[in-house]
Amino acid sequence: MTSLFTINCCKSFGCQNLGLASSPDYNWPDYRLGYAALHCRACGSYPPLFDTEQFHAWLSAYLTHFAVNSGFFCPVCYQKETIRYGHNPRGTQRVQCRSCKKVWTPGQSSLNVISPPEQIATVPLIVPFQGASADQQLYVLLSFDALRGNILHISSNFTPHHVGASLRYRWRGIGEATEIQDDMIQRVSQRETQFLRRSQFDEIQYGSAMLKRNASGAILRPVIAAHGHFRILSHLWPQVKTHIISHECFLRGATITAWAELFRNRHASLWFIDEEINDSKCTLPWQLRGKTDQGWWQNQWQILEQGCNRKMVCLLTEGHVETGTSITLAASRHFIVWLRQQTEFRDSARYSAHYVFQAIRALAGKYNDLIARQQLAGR
């Protein structure tokens, strides 16, 4: 289970140290970039250092909470082999871990997803909530089965668990520039520029997120929420080989760390994507209209067109670039359109961060039920 808790490691695809918690090539702390970093001499990268003890403590609580409620794995040893173990006095099914013999009653609050996905697509969503003042914002991560369309996992940077000071989000009062570019290529370029302007690549400033003075819980740095989010997914489905993420550099780092063994052995692919979909019902084939190199790392993006629809995809690892035509965020688009029609979501600015997140989870479960019924009807 050690890999679940690894965060201070090389995150460079192609490096022999990718995802390894220790290596003779590592040197830290290194302050060459102006912040505490791990220097990997094998590839020359400088990933930021995190407080390992604080991260482990929070992630342990996060994994345990998820396991207790979902029943997908043991809340003590995190093993996935469980058996049914009778019922509690209320008649609810209990389960027992085959490894450590822990017995518990799942809370049944999971999204009830059991079918392994072939592709996972992940996007962020900024949601208003009522905190210390109006217009506070919650950072939510949504992961989908990119082919079936159902929601696999939802996280937010609100946490009810104890959080060390280094893991907390701190709003400095100046947000990143709003992406106003109508041209998709310029928008991708602007995002890359924003990454370079940060104090460190994962230190996003997305807006104020202050809880009410006496509210329990805390607001995490989005990068920490992302690492927890992908650790859940990778523990449930360790063999997923295709990952699609919105254009955000710390999502890349969290994804590639969570499935590090697959990426280190070059058995998985990771894609950035940006879309402009004006006709979701268009069935024309996607056509390659050009390529462009973007950002500090000069990553190559493909520019694709389908009637009045456009998208840009970037393969961040080894893989078949020609499959870029099939890379899509359609599952997330359909859910977010549906979500914005729901009263509970539209009224989120009136409620606490905890309530808003629970409401979105409940709506996600409702949406998954709709997807399941549609799939059954289509058979």
Short mmCIF file of C-alpha atoms in Angstrom, two decimals:
data_model
loop_
_atom_site.label_atom_id
_atom_site.label_comp_id
_atom_site.label_asym_id
_atom_site.label_seq_id
_atom_site.Cartn_x
_atom_site.Cartn_y
_atom_site.Cartn_z
CA MET A 1 0.00 0.00 0.00
CA THR A 2 3.07 2.28 0.12
CA SER A 3 2.39 3.58 -3.39
CA LEU A 4 -0.94 5.02 -2.23
CA PHE A 5 0.89 7.51 -0.04
CA THR A 6 3.80 8.46 -2.30
CA ILE A 7 3.73 12.16 -3.18
CA ASN A 8 7.36 13.34 -3.04
CA CYS A 9 8.75 11.65 -6.13
CA CYS A 10 9.71 12.29 -9.73
CA LYS A 11 6.67 12.96 -11.90
CA SER A 12 8.40 13.03 -15.30
CA PHE A 13 7.23 10.56 -17.92
CA GLY A 14 10.14 8.58 -19.30
CA CYS A 15 12.23 8.89 -16.12
CA GLN A 16 13.32 5.68 -14.41
CA ASN A 17 12.34 7.24 -11.07
CA LEU A 18 8.74 8.11 -11.98
CA GLY A 19 6.58 7.53 -8.91
CA LEU A 20 9.37 6.05 -6.79
CA ALA A 21 9.42 7.26 -3.20
CA SER A 22 13.19 6.87 -2.94
CA SER A 23 16.07 6.88 -5.40
CA PRO A 24 19.82 7.56 -5.23
CA ASP A 25 19.14 10.17 -7.94
CA TYR A 26 17.05 12.29 -5.56
CA ASN A 27 18.33 15.34 -3.74
CA TRP A 28 16.14 17.45 -1.44
CA PRO A 29 15.34 20.02 -0.34
CA ASP A 30 16.53 22.02 -3.34
CA TYR A 31 15.59 25.73 -3.55
CA ARG A 32 16.92 26.49 -7.01
CA LEU A 33 13.43 27.40 -8.30
CA GLY A 34 12.58 29.52 -5.26
CA TYR A 35 10.66 26.88 -3.32
CA ALA A 36 11.45 23.58 -1.62
CA ALA A 37 11.72 20.95 -4.33
CA LEU A 38 12.95 17.44 -4.95
CA HIS A 39 15.69 17.39 -7.58
CA CYS A 40 15.77 14.24 -9.70
CA ARG A 41 19.24 14.11 -11.21
CA ALA A 42 18.19 11.38 -13.66
CA CYS A 43 15.87 13.66 -15.62
CA GLY A 44 16.60 17.10 -14.16
CA SER A 45 13.08 17.76 -12.85
CA TYR A 46 12.22 19.76 -9.71
CA PRO A 47 8.80 18.65 -8.39
CA PRO A 48 7.68 20.66 -5.33
CA LEU A 49 8.09 19.01 -1.94
CA PHE A 50 5.10 18.36 0.31
CA ASP A 51 4.94 17.68 4.04
CA THR A 52 4.88 13.87 3.90
CA GLU A 53 3.63 13.38 7.46
CA GLN A 54 0.72 15.79 7.02
CA PHE A 55 -0.20 14.31 3.63
CA HIS A 56 -0.14 10.75 4.98
CA ALA A 57 -2.34 11.70 7.93
CA TRP A 58 -4.94 13.40 5.75
CA LEU A 59 -4.91 10.74 3.02
CA SER A 60 -5.31 7.95 5.58
CA ALA A 61 -8.42 9.65 6.96
CA TYR A 62 -9.73 10.29 3.43
CA LEU A 63 -9.22 6.69 2.29
CA THR A 64 -10.74 5.30 5.48
CA HIS A 65 -13.80 7.53 5.20
CA PHE A 66 -14.34 6.50 1.58
CA ALA A 67 -13.86 2.80 2.37
CA VAL A 68 -16.24 2.85 5.36
CA ASN A 69 -18.99 4.41 3.26
CA SER A 70 -18.50 2.62 -0.04
CA GLY A 71 -17.46 -0.86 1.07
CA PHE A 72 -15.19 -1.08 -1.99
CA PHE A 73 -12.12 -1.84 0.14
CA CYS A 74 -11.09 -2.29 3.76
CA PRO A 75 -10.93 0.92 5.86
CA VAL A 76 -8.02 -0.50 7.89
CA CYS A 77 -5.64 -2.25 5.49
CA TYR A 78 -7.18 -1.01 2.19
CA GLN A 79 -7.28 -4.52 0.69
CA LYS A 80 -10.10 -5.03 -1.83
CA GLU A 81 -10.95 -8.68 -1.06
CA THR A 82 -14.07 -8.68 1.13
CA ILE A 83 -16.89 -11.09 1.88
CA ARG A 84 -20.46 -10.60 3.04
CA TYR A 85 -20.65 -11.05 6.80
CA GLY A 86 -24.27 -11.16 7.83
CA HIS A 87 -26.39 -8.15 8.75
CA ASN A 88 -26.45 -5.63 11.56
CA PRO A 89 -29.51 -5.36 13.88
CA ARG A 90 -31.15 -3.00 11.38
CA GLY A 91 -30.84 -5.58 8.63
CA THR A 92 -28.08 -3.80 6.70
CA GLN A 93 -25.42 -5.91 5.03
CA ARG A 94 -22.07 -6.12 6.81
CA VAL A 95 -18.78 -7.02 5.12
CA GLN A 96 -15.49 -8.45 6.35
CA CYS A 97 -11.98 -7.92 5.01
CA ARG A 98 -10.40 -11.25 4.00
CA SER A 99 -6.96 -9.95 4.96
CA CYS A 100 -7.24 -8.26 8.37
CA LYS A 101 -10.75 -9.57 9.29
CA LYS A 102 -12.13 -6.08 9.91
CA VAL A 103 -15.96 -6.13 9.94
CA TRP A 104 -18.02 -3.04 9.13
CA THR A 105 -21.30 -1.87 7.66
CA PRO A 106 -20.84 0.29 4.53
CA GLY A 107 -22.69 3.58 4.62
CA GLN A 108 -24.04 3.01 1.11
CA SER A 109 -23.19 6.58 0.09
CA SER A 110 -20.93 5.64 -2.83
CA LEU A 111 -21.79 6.17 -6.49
CA ASN A 112 -22.28 2.39 -6.79
CA VAL A 113 -19.86 2.03 -9.69
CA ILE A 114 -18.47 -1.48 -10.10
CA SER A 115 -17.74 -1.87 -13.82
CA PRO A 116 -14.04 -1.22 -14.60
CA PRO A 117 -13.64 1.70 -17.02
CA GLU A 118 -11.38 1.57 -20.07
CA GLN A 119 -10.81 5.32 -20.05
CA ILE A 120 -11.08 7.85 -17.22
CA ALA A 121 -11.79 11.50 -18.03
CA THR A 122 -11.37 14.12 -15.29
CA VAL A 123 -12.40 17.78 -15.19
CA PRO A 124 -12.51 20.48 -12.49
CA LEU A 125 -15.62 22.50 -11.68
CA ILE A 126 -15.69 25.70 -9.61
CA VAL A 127 -18.87 25.92 -7.52
CA PRO A 128 -19.98 28.87 -5.35
CA PHE A 129 -20.84 28.35 -1.67
CA GLN A 130 -21.74 30.45 1.36
CA GLY A 131 -18.76 30.86 3.64
CA ALA A 132 -17.19 33.71 5.60
CA SER A 133 -18.79 35.95 2.99
CA ALA A 134 -20.72 35.56 -0.21
CA ASP A 135 -19.09 34.29 -3.42
CA GLN A 136 -16.77 31.73 -1.85
CA GLN A 137 -15.71 28.98 -4.23
CA LEU A 138 -15.30 25.23 -3.98
CA TYR A 139 -12.89 23.33 -6.24
CA VAL A 140 -14.57 20.11 -7.37
CA LEU A 141 -13.05 17.25 -9.37
CA LEU A 142 -15.28 14.98 -11.44
CA SER A 143 -14.07 11.73 -13.00
CA PHE A 144 -16.09 9.83 -15.59
CA ASP A 145 -16.05 6.59 -17.46
CA ALA A 146 -15.22 8.32 -20.74
CA LEU A 147 -16.99 5.66 -22.82
CA ARG A 148 -20.06 4.75 -20.75
CA GLY A 149 -20.67 8.29 -19.45
CA ASN A 150 -21.26 7.53 -15.77
CA ILE A 151 -19.50 9.28 -12.88
CA LEU A 152 -16.75 7.27 -11.20
CA HIS A 153 -15.69 9.56 -8.38
CA ILE A 154 -16.23 13.09 -7.08
CA SER A 155 -13.92 15.04 -4.78
CA SER A 156 -13.72 18.59 -3.57
CA ASN A 157 -11.14 20.61 -1.72
CA PHE A 158 -13.46 20.83 1.29
CA THR A 159 -12.49 18.15 3.79
CA PRO A 160 -14.08 17.24 7.13
CA HIS A 161 -10.80 15.66 8.25
CA HIS A 162 -7.95 17.23 10.20
CA VAL A 163 -5.53 19.03 7.88
CA GLY A 164 -1.99 20.16 8.56
CA ALA A 165 -1.21 23.81 7.84
CA SER A 166 0.89 23.05 4.74
CA LEU A 167 -2.06 21.34 3.03
CA ARG A 168 -4.51 24.20 3.45
CA TYR A 169 -5.50 26.47 0.59
CA ARG A 170 -4.50 30.11 1.12
CA TRP A 171 -6.13 32.77 -1.01
CA ARG A 172 -3.74 35.67 -1.62
CA GLY A 173 -6.35 37.99 -3.10
CA ILE A 174 -5.12 37.93 -6.69
CA GLY A 175 -6.57 35.27 -8.97
CA GLU A 176 -5.24 33.96 -12.23
CA ALA A 177 -6.36 35.80 -15.34
CA THR A 178 -9.72 34.66 -16.65
CA GLU A 179 -9.44 32.77 -19.90
CA ILE A 180 -11.18 35.11 -22.31
CA GLN A 181 -9.52 34.00 -25.49
CA ASP A 182 -12.04 33.02 -28.17
CA ASP A 183 -9.31 31.34 -30.18
CA MET A 184 -8.65 27.86 -28.82
CA ILE A 185 -4.94 27.88 -29.65
CA GLN A 186 -4.46 31.17 -27.84
CA ARG A 187 -6.46 29.83 -24.88
CA VAL A 188 -4.16 26.82 -24.58
CA SER A 189 -1.16 29.13 -24.82
CA GLN A 190 -2.60 31.39 -22.13
CA ARG A 191 -3.03 28.44 -19.78
CA GLU A 192 0.63 27.50 -20.23
CA THR A 193 1.63 31.09 -19.45
CA GLN A 194 -0.48 30.98 -16.28
CA PHE A 195 1.37 27.88 -15.11
CA LEU A 196 4.71 29.68 -15.44
CA ARG A 197 3.45 32.72 -13.50
CA ARG A 198 2.60 30.65 -10.43
CA SER A 199 4.94 30.62 -7.45
CA GLN A 200 5.18 26.89 -8.21
CA PHE A 201 3.37 24.94 -10.92
CA ASP A 202 0.73 23.43 -8.63
CA GLU A 203 0.04 26.55 -6.53
CA ILE A 204 -3.25 27.56 -8.14
CA GLN A 205 -5.11 30.70 -7.01
CA TYR A 206 -8.67 30.09 -8.17
CA GLY A 207 -10.54 32.44 -5.82
CA SER A 208 -11.58 32.94 -2.20
CA ALA A 209 -12.71 29.83 -0.31
CA MET A 210 -13.09 30.84 3.34
CA LEU A 211 -15.44 28.82 5.53
CA LYS A 212 -17.63 30.45 8.15
CA ARG A 213 -15.74 31.34 11.32
CA ASN A 214 -16.97 28.42 13.43
CA ALA A 215 -17.48 25.91 10.64
CA SER A 216 -15.84 22.51 10.98
CA GLY A 217 -13.58 21.15 8.26
CA ALA A 218 -11.02 22.87 6.08
CA ILE A 219 -10.29 23.87 2.50
CA LEU A 220 -7.42 21.98 0.88
CA ARG A 221 -4.96 23.14 -1.71
CA PRO A 222 -6.48 21.81 -4.96
CA VAL A 223 -3.29 19.84 -5.70
CA ILE A 224 -3.78 17.86 -2.47
CA ALA A 225 -7.43 17.18 -3.31
CA ALA A 226 -6.29 15.98 -6.75
CA HIS A 227 -3.75 13.54 -5.32
CA GLY A 228 -6.38 12.09 -2.98
CA HIS A 229 -8.92 11.91 -5.80
CA PHE A 230 -6.69 9.93 -8.15
CA ARG A 231 -5.42 7.62 -5.36
CA ILE A 232 -9.01 6.45 -4.84
CA LEU A 233 -9.45 5.83 -8.56
CA SER A 234 -6.13 4.06 -9.03
CA HIS A 235 -6.76 1.85 -6.00
CA LEU A 236 -10.14 0.82 -7.39
CA TRP A 237 -8.95 0.41 -10.98
CA PRO A 238 -5.16 0.02 -11.08
CA GLN A 239 -5.07 -1.22 -14.69
CA VAL A 240 -6.76 1.70 -16.49
CA LYS A 241 -4.47 2.63 -19.37
CA THR A 242 -6.07 5.73 -20.91
CA HIS A 243 -6.44 8.96 -18.93
CA ILE A 244 -7.94 12.21 -20.21
CA ILE A 245 -7.65 15.41 -18.18
CA SER A 246 -8.49 19.06 -18.56
CA HIS A 247 -5.53 21.31 -19.28
CA GLU A 248 -4.14 21.77 -15.75
CA CYS A 249 -0.55 20.86 -14.91
CA PHE A 250 -1.11 19.56 -11.37
CA LEU A 251 -3.80 17.16 -12.64
CA ARG A 252 -1.09 15.70 -14.84
CA GLY A 253 1.23 15.26 -11.85
CA ALA A 254 -1.47 13.67 -9.67
CA THR A 255 -2.60 11.28 -12.42
CA ILE A 256 0.86 10.13 -13.43
CA THR A 257 1.82 9.54 -9.78
CA ALA A 258 -1.32 7.53 -9.00
CA TRP A 259 -0.73 5.09 -11.88
CA ALA A 260 3.06 5.46 -11.77
CA GLU A 261 3.90 1.80 -12.36
CA LEU A 262 1.89 1.67 -15.59
CA PHE A 263 3.38 4.94 -16.83
CA ARG A 264 6.90 3.99 -15.78
CA ASN A 265 6.59 0.79 -17.81
CA ARG A 266 5.03 2.73 -20.71
CA HIS A 267 1.76 0.83 -20.54
CA ALA A 268 -0.56 3.83 -20.20
CA SER A 269 -1.30 7.09 -22.01
CA LEU A 270 -2.22 10.51 -20.63
CA TRP A 271 -3.93 13.25 -22.64
CA PHE A 272 -4.61 16.97 -22.17
CA ILE A 273 -7.71 18.22 -23.98
CA ASP A 274 -9.48 21.49 -24.76
CA GLU A 275 -12.80 21.49 -26.62
CA GLU A 276 -15.17 23.86 -28.42
CA ILE A 277 -18.34 21.87 -29.04
CA ASN A 278 -21.09 23.80 -30.81
CA ASP A 279 -23.05 20.82 -32.14
CA SER A 280 -22.99 17.81 -29.81
CA LYS A 281 -25.07 15.75 -32.25
CA CYS A 282 -22.64 16.08 -35.15
CA THR A 283 -21.51 12.67 -36.47
CA LEU A 284 -18.95 13.82 -39.04
CA PRO A 285 -15.46 12.33 -38.63
CA TRP A 286 -12.84 14.43 -36.89
CA GLN A 287 -10.20 15.85 -39.24
CA LEU A 288 -6.65 16.87 -38.31
CA ARG A 289 -6.18 20.57 -39.15
CA GLY A 290 -2.69 21.13 -37.83
CA LYS A 291 -0.31 20.85 -34.91
CA THR A 292 1.22 23.35 -32.52
CA ASP A 293 3.90 23.18 -29.82
CA GLN A 294 2.94 24.90 -26.59
CA GLY A 295 4.40 25.75 -23.20
CA TRP A 296 7.69 25.44 -21.39
CA TRP A 297 7.96 21.78 -22.39
CA GLN A 298 6.87 22.45 -25.99
CA ASN A 299 4.21 19.76 -25.85
CA GLN A 300 2.70 19.02 -29.23
CA TRP A 301 -1.04 19.58 -29.56
CA GLN A 302 -3.19 18.29 -32.42
CA ILE A 303 -5.85 20.65 -33.77
CA LEU A 304 -8.95 18.71 -34.83
CA GLU A 305 -12.18 19.80 -36.50
CA GLN A 306 -15.61 18.21 -36.88
CA GLY A 307 -18.04 20.48 -38.71
CA CYS A 308 -18.46 23.47 -36.37
CA ASN A 309 -16.77 21.63 -33.50
CA ARG A 310 -13.08 21.97 -32.65
CA LYS A 311 -10.77 20.41 -30.10
CA MET A 312 -7.10 20.26 -29.24
CA VAL A 313 -5.53 17.17 -27.75
CA CYS A 314 -2.02 16.65 -26.43
CA LEU A 315 -0.45 13.25 -25.76
CA LEU A 316 1.76 13.71 -22.70
CA THR A 317 3.19 10.20 -22.76
CA GLU A 318 4.00 7.57 -25.33
CA GLY A 319 1.05 6.22 -27.28
CA HIS A 320 -0.72 6.34 -30.59
CA VAL A 321 -1.23 10.00 -31.52
CA GLU A 322 -3.73 9.00 -34.20
CA THR A 323 -6.18 7.98 -31.46
CA GLY A 324 -6.50 11.67 -30.56
CA THR A 325 -9.65 11.85 -32.68
CA SER A 326 -11.42 9.60 -30.15
CA ILE A 327 -10.29 11.55 -27.06
CA THR A 328 -13.24 13.50 -25.70
CA LEU A 329 -14.82 15.12 -22.65
CA ALA A 330 -18.35 14.32 -23.86
CA ALA A 331 -19.22 12.46 -20.64
CA SER A 332 -18.37 15.48 -18.49
CA ARG A 333 -20.14 17.92 -20.82
CA HIS A 334 -23.39 15.96 -20.68
CA PHE A 335 -23.32 15.74 -16.89
CA ILE A 336 -22.45 19.39 -16.31
CA VAL A 337 -25.26 20.52 -18.63
CA TRP A 338 -27.66 18.31 -16.66
CA LEU A 339 -26.21 19.44 -13.31
CA ARG A 340 -26.76 23.13 -14.07
CA GLN A 341 -30.44 22.43 -14.59
CA GLN A 342 -30.88 21.07 -11.06
CA THR A 343 -32.25 23.41 -8.40
CA GLU A 344 -29.92 22.07 -5.70
CA PHE A 345 -26.93 23.04 -7.80
CA ARG A 346 -28.24 26.42 -8.98
CA ASP A 347 -28.81 27.44 -5.34
CA SER A 348 -25.34 26.37 -4.15
CA ALA A 349 -24.27 29.93 -3.22
CA ARG A 350 -26.79 29.82 -0.36
CA TYR A 351 -25.28 26.80 1.37
CA SER A 352 -22.11 25.69 3.15
CA ALA A 353 -19.24 23.97 1.35
CA HIS A 354 -20.04 20.67 3.08
CA TYR A 355 -23.72 20.84 2.10
CA VAL A 356 -22.91 21.81 -1.49
CA PHE A 357 -20.53 18.89 -1.92
CA GLN A 358 -23.01 16.41 -0.46
CA ALA A 359 -25.72 17.78 -2.77
CA ILE A 360 -23.49 17.32 -5.83
CA ARG A 361 -22.70 13.75 -4.73
CA ALA A 362 -26.39 12.99 -4.35
CA LEU A 363 -27.11 14.45 -7.79
CA ALA A 364 -24.26 12.40 -9.25
CA GLY A 365 -25.85 9.24 -7.87
CA LYS A 366 -29.16 10.26 -9.42
CA TYR A 367 -27.42 10.93 -12.73
CA ASN A 368 -25.72 7.52 -12.67
CA ASP A 369 -29.12 5.91 -12.18
CA LEU A 370 -30.39 7.78 -15.24
CA ILE A 371 -27.41 6.58 -17.28
CA ALA A 372 -27.96 2.99 -16.13
CA ARG A 373 -31.64 3.08 -17.09
CA GLN A 374 -30.79 4.55 -20.51
CA GLN A 375 -28.24 1.81 -21.13
CA LEU A 376 -30.74 -0.88 -20.14
CA ALA A 377 -33.38 0.64 -22.39
CA GLY A 378 -30.93 0.70 -25.29
CA ARG A 379 -30.16 -3.01 -25.11
#
